[in-house]
Amino acid sequence: MVRRLTRAMLVVTLASSALTAGATGLIAYRLLLAGEDRRLRDAAVDLVEETAGMGATEAAAAAHDEQKELAAFGIHIALFSENEWLGGATGIPIHDGCDWSPLPGDSGVRLCGVRGHGHLAVAMERLESIPLLRLSLPLAALIAAGCAALLSLGVSRRVARWAARPLTELSEALSRIEPGGPIPAPLHAPARYGEVNAVRTALVDLLTRLHEALDQSRRFAANAAHELRTPLTTLRVELELQAETPQPAETAQALERMLRTVTSLGVLVERLMVLAEGTQGELALFEPVSLSDLVEDVVRALPEDEQRRVDVDAGTRGLIPGDGHLLRQLVDNAVENALKFSNGGRVHVSLQQTGDATLLDVRDEGPGIAPEDSMRVFEPFYRTPSARAGKQGHGIGLSLVALVARAHRAHAEFLPSPRGAHLRLSFPRATGPDC
């Protein structure tokens, strides 16, 4: 906005300065020309009045005397009777009214003729500077516009920043809003300008409605998860007990399928609980957690065929302050997502320490993620077209990864990769004595 205001001020300054310079020069030209025409007309009127009623000889003598007096002022005058020259300066053409010389090559000569009492007096003056002034008007406008542009470049950005300061302050207040956090106090205070205050009021109303809708959805998800968790746990225990007793082969297979389904639903409910309850701003981070140990636990808990597909390269213990349960969910979902979409290929998990961050990288050998989906996959319940077409899921795993990462002041992103997908989790480096 500051750049747009700066450019607008520069254009307005250029246009206004050019128009002002042009208008001022044109007015000055007209005033100078009107003043010179007045002098010539007065001289011609005086000669006409002076020679009224005179004969040709007397009139000629009067014209000669008038020419001698006016020559000192740069004015030449001649007297005519009809179309016959009587006296005064020679070489002056017959001319009525005030205008530039009709003769070729005399563009700088001004003539002014007045008729009266049977005579025509024509006064002439050479005014080369006035036509030059008219020609110099465009140059003067360009010079004025250039000077104004230089001045505008020096002050327009500062003026634009000053003019946009209320919007900048509003933007800064909006940027301080944390996900799920309260509306900052500056947004509740009325703005100094009516237009900005209208935008502030609309934004506060919108944020309030969004907070209310978010709270309602969180309460609904939490209540639904609570209501589902108990019956699912009871059903899973009953199925486990039935699976331990001898059953016919078909019944045992059906019980195994139902147990897997109920277990999957239980995991889904637990994830919904984390989504609904575990991300109200940042956590109280004071428990040292080893990411390396979490990775080992997650891999150890996988079925044997999936364990053999996971390569772990832990170059550091990756001690960070955080919530061990939530971080376990993060690692579990990241590895599970990579295994699901690697199409039977290998999954590479690496942990390394840089100067200011602890990096957890999870790479797979699947089809990868399109650039336009690299950020949307972290949205709850969003699934890419290829995921919807070929894999079962609910679109919760990666959103839970991003949610837990944000609660630990970490950043989750998919990096460009020549093959498969490359998920990177960047945790700020711990500085406490236990980390």
Coordinates of C-alpha atoms in Angstrom, one line a residue:
M1 CA 0.0 0.0 0.0
V2 CA 2.9 2.3 0.8
R3 CA 4.3 1.7 -2.7
R4 CA 1.0 2.4 -4.3
L5 CA 0.5 5.6 -2.4
T6 CA 4.1 6.6 -3.3
R7 CA 3.5 6.0 -7.0
A8 CA 0.1 7.8 -6.9
M9 CA 1.7 10.8 -5.2
L10 CA 4.5 10.9 -7.7
V11 CA 2.1 10.8 -10.7
V12 CA -0.1 13.5 -9.1
T13 CA 2.9 15.7 -8.4
L14 CA 4.3 15.3 -11.9
A15 CA 0.9 16.1 -13.5
S16 CA 0.1 19.0 -11.2
S17 CA 3.5 20.6 -11.5
A18 CA 3.5 20.3 -15.3
L19 CA 0.0 21.8 -15.5
T20 CA 0.9 24.6 -13.0
A21 CA 4.1 25.5 -14.9
G22 CA 2.3 25.4 -18.2
A23 CA -0.7 27.5 -16.9
T24 CA 1.6 30.0 -15.2
G25 CA 3.7 30.4 -18.3
L26 CA 0.7 30.8 -20.5
I27 CA -0.8 33.5 -18.2
A28 CA 2.5 35.3 -18.1
Y29 CA 2.7 35.2 -21.9
R30 CA -0.8 36.6 -22.3
L31 CA -0.2 39.4 -19.7
L32 CA 3.0 40.5 -21.3
L33 CA 1.5 40.5 -24.8
A34 CA -1.6 42.4 -23.6
G35 CA 0.7 45.0 -22.0
E36 CA 2.8 45.5 -25.2
D37 CA -0.5 45.7 -27.3
R38 CA -1.7 48.5 -24.9
R39 CA 1.5 50.5 -25.5
L40 CA 1.3 50.2 -29.3
R41 CA -2.5 50.9 -29.4
D42 CA -2.0 54.0 -27.2
A43 CA 0.7 55.3 -29.5
A44 CA -1.4 54.8 -32.6
V45 CA -4.5 56.4 -30.9
D46 CA -2.4 59.4 -29.9
L47 CA -1.2 59.9 -33.5
V48 CA -4.7 59.6 -35.0
E49 CA -6.1 62.1 -32.5
E50 CA -3.2 64.5 -33.0
T51 CA -3.6 64.5 -36.8
A52 CA -7.4 64.9 -36.8
G53 CA -8.4 67.7 -39.2
M54 CA -4.8 68.2 -40.5
G55 CA -3.9 68.3 -44.1
A56 CA -1.6 65.8 -45.7
T57 CA 1.5 67.9 -45.2
E58 CA 0.8 68.8 -41.6
A59 CA -0.2 65.2 -40.8
A60 CA 3.1 63.9 -42.4
A61 CA 5.1 66.3 -40.3
A62 CA 3.3 65.3 -37.1
A63 CA 3.9 61.6 -38.0
H64 CA 7.6 62.3 -38.5
D65 CA 7.8 64.1 -35.1
E66 CA 6.0 61.2 -33.3
Q67 CA 8.3 58.7 -34.9
K68 CA 11.3 60.5 -33.5
E69 CA 9.9 60.5 -30.0
L70 CA 8.8 56.9 -30.0
A71 CA 12.1 55.6 -31.5
A72 CA 13.8 56.0 -28.2
F73 CA 11.3 53.4 -26.7
G74 CA 11.8 50.9 -29.5
I75 CA 8.4 51.7 -31.2
H76 CA 8.1 52.7 -34.8
I77 CA 4.9 54.3 -36.2
A78 CA 3.6 55.3 -39.6
L79 CA 0.5 57.3 -40.7
F80 CA -1.6 56.3 -43.7
S81 CA -4.5 58.0 -45.5
E82 CA -6.6 55.2 -47.0
N83 CA -3.8 53.0 -48.5
E84 CA -1.3 55.8 -49.0
W85 CA 1.7 56.3 -46.7
L86 CA 1.8 59.9 -45.4
G87 CA 4.7 59.9 -42.9
G88 CA 6.6 58.3 -40.0
A89 CA 8.7 55.2 -40.2
T90 CA 9.0 53.4 -43.6
G91 CA 8.6 49.7 -44.2
I92 CA 5.6 49.4 -41.9
P93 CA 2.7 47.5 -43.7
I94 CA -0.9 48.5 -43.5
H95 CA -2.5 46.6 -40.7
D96 CA -5.8 46.8 -38.7
G97 CA -5.9 45.6 -35.1
C98 CA -3.1 44.1 -33.0
D99 CA -1.4 41.0 -34.3
W100 CA 2.0 39.6 -35.3
S101 CA 3.4 40.8 -38.6
P102 CA 1.9 39.1 -41.7
L103 CA 5.2 39.4 -43.6
P104 CA 7.3 36.2 -43.8
G105 CA 10.4 36.3 -41.6
D106 CA 8.9 38.9 -39.2
S107 CA 7.4 36.5 -36.7
G108 CA 8.8 38.6 -33.8
V109 CA 7.3 41.9 -35.0
R110 CA 4.0 43.1 -33.4
L111 CA 1.7 45.5 -35.2
C112 CA -1.2 47.5 -33.9
G113 CA -3.3 49.6 -36.2
V114 CA -6.0 52.2 -35.3
R115 CA -8.3 54.0 -37.7
G116 CA -9.8 57.4 -37.1
H117 CA -10.6 60.8 -38.7
G118 CA -9.7 59.4 -42.1
H119 CA -6.3 58.2 -41.1
L120 CA -4.7 54.9 -40.1
A121 CA -1.9 54.9 -37.6
V122 CA 0.1 51.6 -37.3
A123 CA 2.6 51.2 -34.4
M124 CA 5.2 48.5 -34.7
E125 CA 7.6 47.0 -32.1
R126 CA 10.1 44.1 -32.3
L127 CA 9.3 41.6 -29.5
E128 CA 11.5 38.5 -30.1
S129 CA 11.5 37.6 -26.4
I130 CA 7.8 37.1 -26.2
P131 CA 7.6 34.4 -29.0
L132 CA 10.6 32.7 -27.3
L133 CA 8.7 32.7 -24.1
R134 CA 5.8 30.9 -25.8
L135 CA 8.2 28.3 -27.2
S136 CA 9.9 27.8 -23.8
L137 CA 6.6 26.9 -22.1
P138 CA 6.9 23.1 -22.7
L139 CA 10.5 23.2 -21.6
A140 CA 9.5 25.1 -18.4
A141 CA 6.8 22.5 -17.7
L142 CA 9.2 19.7 -18.1
I143 CA 11.8 21.3 -15.8
A144 CA 9.1 22.0 -13.2
A145 CA 7.8 18.4 -13.5
G146 CA 11.4 17.0 -13.1
C147 CA 12.1 19.1 -10.0
A148 CA 8.8 18.2 -8.5
A149 CA 9.5 14.5 -9.2
L150 CA 12.8 14.7 -7.4
L151 CA 11.2 16.4 -4.5
S152 CA 8.3 13.9 -4.5
L153 CA 10.8 10.9 -4.5
G154 CA 12.4 12.4 -1.4
V155 CA 9.2 12.9 0.7
S156 CA 6.4 10.8 -0.9
R157 CA 7.5 7.5 0.7
R158 CA 7.6 9.1 4.2
V159 CA 4.3 10.8 3.6
A160 CA 2.8 7.5 2.4
R161 CA 4.1 5.6 5.4
W162 CA 2.6 8.3 7.7
A163 CA -0.7 8.1 5.8
A164 CA -0.8 4.2 6.0
R165 CA 0.3 4.1 9.6
P166 CA -3.2 3.4 11.0
L167 CA -3.6 0.4 8.6
T168 CA 0.0 -0.8 9.5
E169 CA -0.9 -0.7 13.2
L170 CA -4.0 -2.7 12.5
S171 CA -2.0 -5.2 10.5
E172 CA 0.5 -5.6 13.3
A173 CA -2.3 -6.2 15.8
L174 CA -3.8 -8.8 13.6
S175 CA -0.4 -10.5 13.2
R176 CA -0.1 -11.0 16.9
I177 CA -3.2 -13.2 17.1
E178 CA -2.3 -16.7 18.0
P179 CA -4.3 -19.7 16.6
G180 CA -7.1 -20.2 19.0
G181 CA -5.9 -17.3 21.2
P182 CA -7.9 -14.2 22.3
I183 CA -8.2 -11.0 20.3
P184 CA -5.4 -8.5 21.2
A185 CA -6.4 -5.5 23.2
P186 CA -5.4 -3.0 20.5
L187 CA -8.1 -4.4 18.3
H188 CA -10.8 -3.5 20.8
A189 CA -9.7 0.1 21.1
P190 CA -11.4 2.4 18.5
A191 CA -9.1 3.7 15.7
R192 CA -8.4 7.4 15.2
Y193 CA -9.8 7.4 11.7
G194 CA -13.4 6.5 10.8
E195 CA -12.5 4.4 7.7
V196 CA -9.9 2.4 9.6
N197 CA -12.2 2.0 12.5
A198 CA -14.9 0.6 10.2
V199 CA -12.4 -2.0 9.0
R200 CA -11.3 -2.8 12.6
T201 CA -14.9 -3.2 13.7
A202 CA -15.7 -5.6 10.9
L203 CA -12.5 -7.6 11.6
V204 CA -13.3 -7.9 15.3
D205 CA -16.8 -9.0 14.5
L206 CA -15.5 -11.6 12.0
L207 CA -12.9 -12.9 14.5
T208 CA -15.4 -13.1 17.2
R209 CA -17.8 -15.2 15.1
L210 CA -14.9 -17.4 14.0
H211 CA -13.8 -17.9 17.6
E212 CA -17.3 -18.9 18.6
A213 CA -17.6 -21.3 15.6
L214 CA -14.2 -22.8 16.5
D215 CA -15.2 -23.2 20.1
Q216 CA -18.4 -24.9 19.1
S217 CA -16.6 -27.3 16.7
R218 CA -14.0 -28.1 19.4
R219 CA -16.7 -28.8 22.0
F220 CA -18.6 -31.0 19.6
A221 CA -15.5 -33.0 18.6
A222 CA -14.4 -33.4 22.2
N223 CA -17.9 -34.5 23.3
A224 CA -18.3 -36.8 20.4
A225 CA -14.8 -38.4 21.1
H226 CA -15.6 -38.8 24.8
E227 CA -19.0 -40.4 24.0
L228 CA -17.4 -42.8 21.4
R229 CA -14.3 -43.8 23.4
T230 CA -16.0 -45.7 26.2
P231 CA -18.2 -48.0 24.0
L232 CA -15.4 -48.6 21.6
T233 CA -13.1 -49.6 24.4
T234 CA -15.7 -52.0 25.8
L235 CA -16.3 -53.4 22.3
R236 CA -12.6 -53.9 21.7
V237 CA -12.2 -55.8 25.0
E238 CA -15.1 -58.0 24.3
L239 CA -13.7 -58.8 20.8
E240 CA -10.3 -59.6 22.3
L241 CA -11.9 -62.0 24.8
Q242 CA -13.8 -63.7 22.1
A243 CA -10.7 -64.0 20.0
E244 CA -8.8 -65.8 22.8
T245 CA -11.4 -68.6 23.0
P246 CA -11.4 -71.4 20.4
Q247 CA -13.6 -70.4 17.5
P248 CA -14.3 -71.9 14.0
A249 CA -12.0 -70.6 11.4
E250 CA -14.5 -68.4 9.7
T251 CA -15.6 -66.9 13.0
A252 CA -12.0 -66.3 14.1
Q253 CA -11.3 -64.5 10.8
A254 CA -14.5 -62.3 11.2
L255 CA -13.5 -61.5 14.8
E256 CA -10.0 -60.5 13.7
R257 CA -11.5 -58.2 11.0
M258 CA -13.9 -56.6 13.5
L259 CA -11.1 -56.2 16.1
R260 CA -8.9 -54.4 13.5
T261 CA -11.8 -52.1 12.6
V262 CA -12.7 -51.3 16.2
T263 CA -9.0 -50.7 17.0
S264 CA -8.8 -48.3 14.0
L265 CA -11.8 -46.5 15.2
G266 CA -10.3 -46.2 18.6
V267 CA -7.1 -44.6 17.1
L268 CA -9.3 -42.2 15.1
V269 CA -11.2 -41.2 18.3
E270 CA -7.9 -40.6 20.2
R271 CA -6.6 -38.4 17.3
L272 CA -9.9 -36.4 17.3
M273 CA -9.4 -35.9 21.1
V274 CA -5.9 -34.5 20.4
L275 CA -7.3 -32.2 17.7
A276 CA -10.1 -31.0 19.9
E277 CA -8.2 -30.6 23.2
G278 CA -4.4 -30.6 22.7
T279 CA -3.7 -27.3 20.9
Q280 CA -5.0 -24.3 22.9
G281 CA -1.9 -22.2 22.1
E282 CA 1.5 -23.3 23.2
L283 CA 2.0 -26.0 25.9
A284 CA 3.9 -25.6 29.2
L285 CA 7.1 -27.0 27.8
F286 CA 9.2 -28.3 30.7
E287 CA 9.6 -32.1 30.2
P288 CA 12.7 -33.2 28.3
V289 CA 11.8 -35.6 25.5
S290 CA 14.2 -37.5 23.3
L291 CA 13.0 -37.7 19.7
S292 CA 15.4 -40.5 19.0
D293 CA 13.8 -42.6 21.7
L294 CA 10.3 -41.8 20.4
V295 CA 11.3 -42.9 16.9
E296 CA 12.7 -46.2 18.2
D297 CA 9.5 -46.8 20.2
V298 CA 7.3 -46.1 17.2
V299 CA 9.3 -48.4 14.9
R300 CA 9.4 -51.1 17.6
A301 CA 5.6 -51.0 17.8
L302 CA 5.1 -51.6 14.1
P303 CA 4.3 -55.0 12.6
E304 CA 7.5 -56.9 11.6
D305 CA 7.0 -56.5 7.9
E306 CA 6.7 -52.7 8.3
Q307 CA 9.6 -52.6 10.7
R308 CA 11.9 -54.0 8.0
R309 CA 10.8 -51.2 5.6
V310 CA 12.0 -48.4 8.0
D311 CA 15.6 -47.1 8.0
V312 CA 16.5 -44.9 11.0
D313 CA 19.5 -42.6 11.1
A314 CA 19.6 -40.8 14.4
G315 CA 22.7 -38.5 14.5
T316 CA 21.6 -37.0 17.8
R317 CA 19.2 -37.8 20.7
G318 CA 17.1 -34.8 19.8
L319 CA 16.3 -33.7 23.3
I320 CA 13.6 -31.0 23.2
P321 CA 11.2 -29.8 25.9
G322 CA 7.7 -30.9 25.3
D323 CA 4.7 -33.2 25.9
G324 CA 5.9 -36.8 25.4
H325 CA 2.4 -38.1 24.6
L326 CA 1.7 -35.5 21.9
L327 CA 5.2 -35.9 20.4
R328 CA 4.7 -39.7 20.2
Q329 CA 1.5 -39.0 18.3
L330 CA 3.4 -36.7 16.0
V331 CA 6.2 -39.3 15.2
D332 CA 3.7 -42.1 14.9
N333 CA 1.5 -40.3 12.4
A334 CA 4.5 -39.1 10.4
V335 CA 5.9 -42.6 10.0
E336 CA 2.5 -44.2 9.5
N337 CA 1.7 -41.7 6.7
A338 CA 5.0 -42.4 5.0
L339 CA 4.5 -46.2 5.2
K340 CA 1.0 -45.9 3.8
F341 CA 2.0 -43.9 0.7
S342 CA 5.3 -45.5 0.0
N343 CA 3.6 -48.2 -2.1
G344 CA 5.6 -51.0 -0.4
G345 CA 8.9 -49.0 -0.6
R346 CA 11.2 -48.0 2.1
V347 CA 10.8 -45.2 4.6
H348 CA 13.9 -43.2 5.8
V349 CA 13.8 -41.5 9.1
S350 CA 16.7 -39.2 10.1
L351 CA 17.4 -37.0 13.0
Q352 CA 20.1 -34.3 13.0
Q353 CA 21.1 -31.2 15.0
T354 CA 21.9 -27.8 13.3
G355 CA 23.1 -24.6 14.9
D356 CA 19.6 -23.4 15.8
A357 CA 17.2 -26.4 15.2
T358 CA 16.6 -30.1 15.6
L359 CA 15.5 -31.6 12.3
L360 CA 13.3 -34.7 12.0
D361 CA 13.1 -35.9 8.4
V362 CA 10.8 -38.6 7.1
R363 CA 11.2 -39.6 3.4
D364 CA 9.2 -42.2 1.5
E365 CA 9.4 -43.7 -2.0
G366 CA 5.8 -43.1 -2.9
P367 CA 4.3 -40.8 -5.6
G368 CA 5.0 -37.6 -3.6
I369 CA 2.9 -34.6 -3.1
A370 CA 2.1 -31.9 -5.7
P371 CA 3.4 -28.4 -4.9
E372 CA -0.1 -27.0 -4.8
D373 CA -1.1 -29.6 -2.1
S374 CA 2.1 -29.3 0.0
M375 CA 0.4 -26.9 2.5
R376 CA -3.2 -28.1 2.2
V377 CA -2.3 -31.6 3.3
F378 CA -1.9 -30.2 6.8
E379 CA -5.5 -29.1 6.9
P380 CA -7.9 -31.3 9.0
F381 CA -9.8 -33.8 6.8
Y382 CA -8.1 -32.7 3.6
R383 CA -7.0 -35.5 1.3
T384 CA -5.4 -35.2 -2.1
P385 CA -7.2 -36.6 -5.1
S386 CA -4.6 -39.4 -5.4
A387 CA -5.0 -40.3 -1.7
R388 CA -8.8 -40.4 -2.0
A389 CA -8.6 -42.6 -5.1
G390 CA -6.1 -45.2 -3.8
K391 CA -5.8 -45.2 0.1
Q392 CA -8.2 -45.4 3.0
G393 CA -7.9 -42.7 5.6
H394 CA -9.6 -39.7 7.2
G395 CA -7.2 -36.8 6.5
I396 CA -6.3 -36.4 10.2
G397 CA -2.8 -37.7 10.4
L398 CA -0.8 -34.8 8.9
S399 CA -3.1 -32.2 10.4
L400 CA -2.3 -33.7 13.8
V401 CA 1.4 -33.6 12.9
A402 CA 1.2 -29.9 12.1
L403 CA -1.0 -29.2 15.2
V404 CA 1.4 -30.9 17.6
A405 CA 4.4 -29.2 15.9
R406 CA 2.8 -25.8 16.2
A407 CA 2.1 -26.4 19.9
H408 CA 5.9 -27.1 20.4
R409 CA 6.9 -24.0 18.4
A410 CA 8.0 -26.2 15.6
H411 CA 7.4 -26.1 11.8
A412 CA 6.1 -28.8 9.6
E413 CA 6.6 -28.7 5.8
F414 CA 7.1 -30.9 2.7
L415 CA 10.4 -30.2 0.9
P416 CA 10.9 -30.7 -2.8
S417 CA 12.1 -34.2 -3.5
P418 CA 13.1 -36.0 -6.7
R419 CA 11.3 -39.2 -5.5
G420 CA 8.5 -39.6 -3.0
A421 CA 7.6 -37.1 -0.2
H422 CA 10.0 -35.5 2.2
L423 CA 8.4 -34.3 5.4
R424 CA 10.6 -32.1 7.6
L425 CA 9.8 -31.1 11.2
S426 CA 12.0 -28.3 12.5
F427 CA 12.1 -27.9 16.3
P428 CA 13.8 -24.9 17.9
R429 CA 17.0 -25.9 19.6
A430 CA 16.6 -26.4 23.4
T431 CA 18.7 -24.2 25.7
G432 CA 17.7 -25.6 29.2
P433 CA 20.2 -27.5 31.4
D434 CA 18.4 -30.8 30.9
C435 CA 18.3 -30.5 27.1

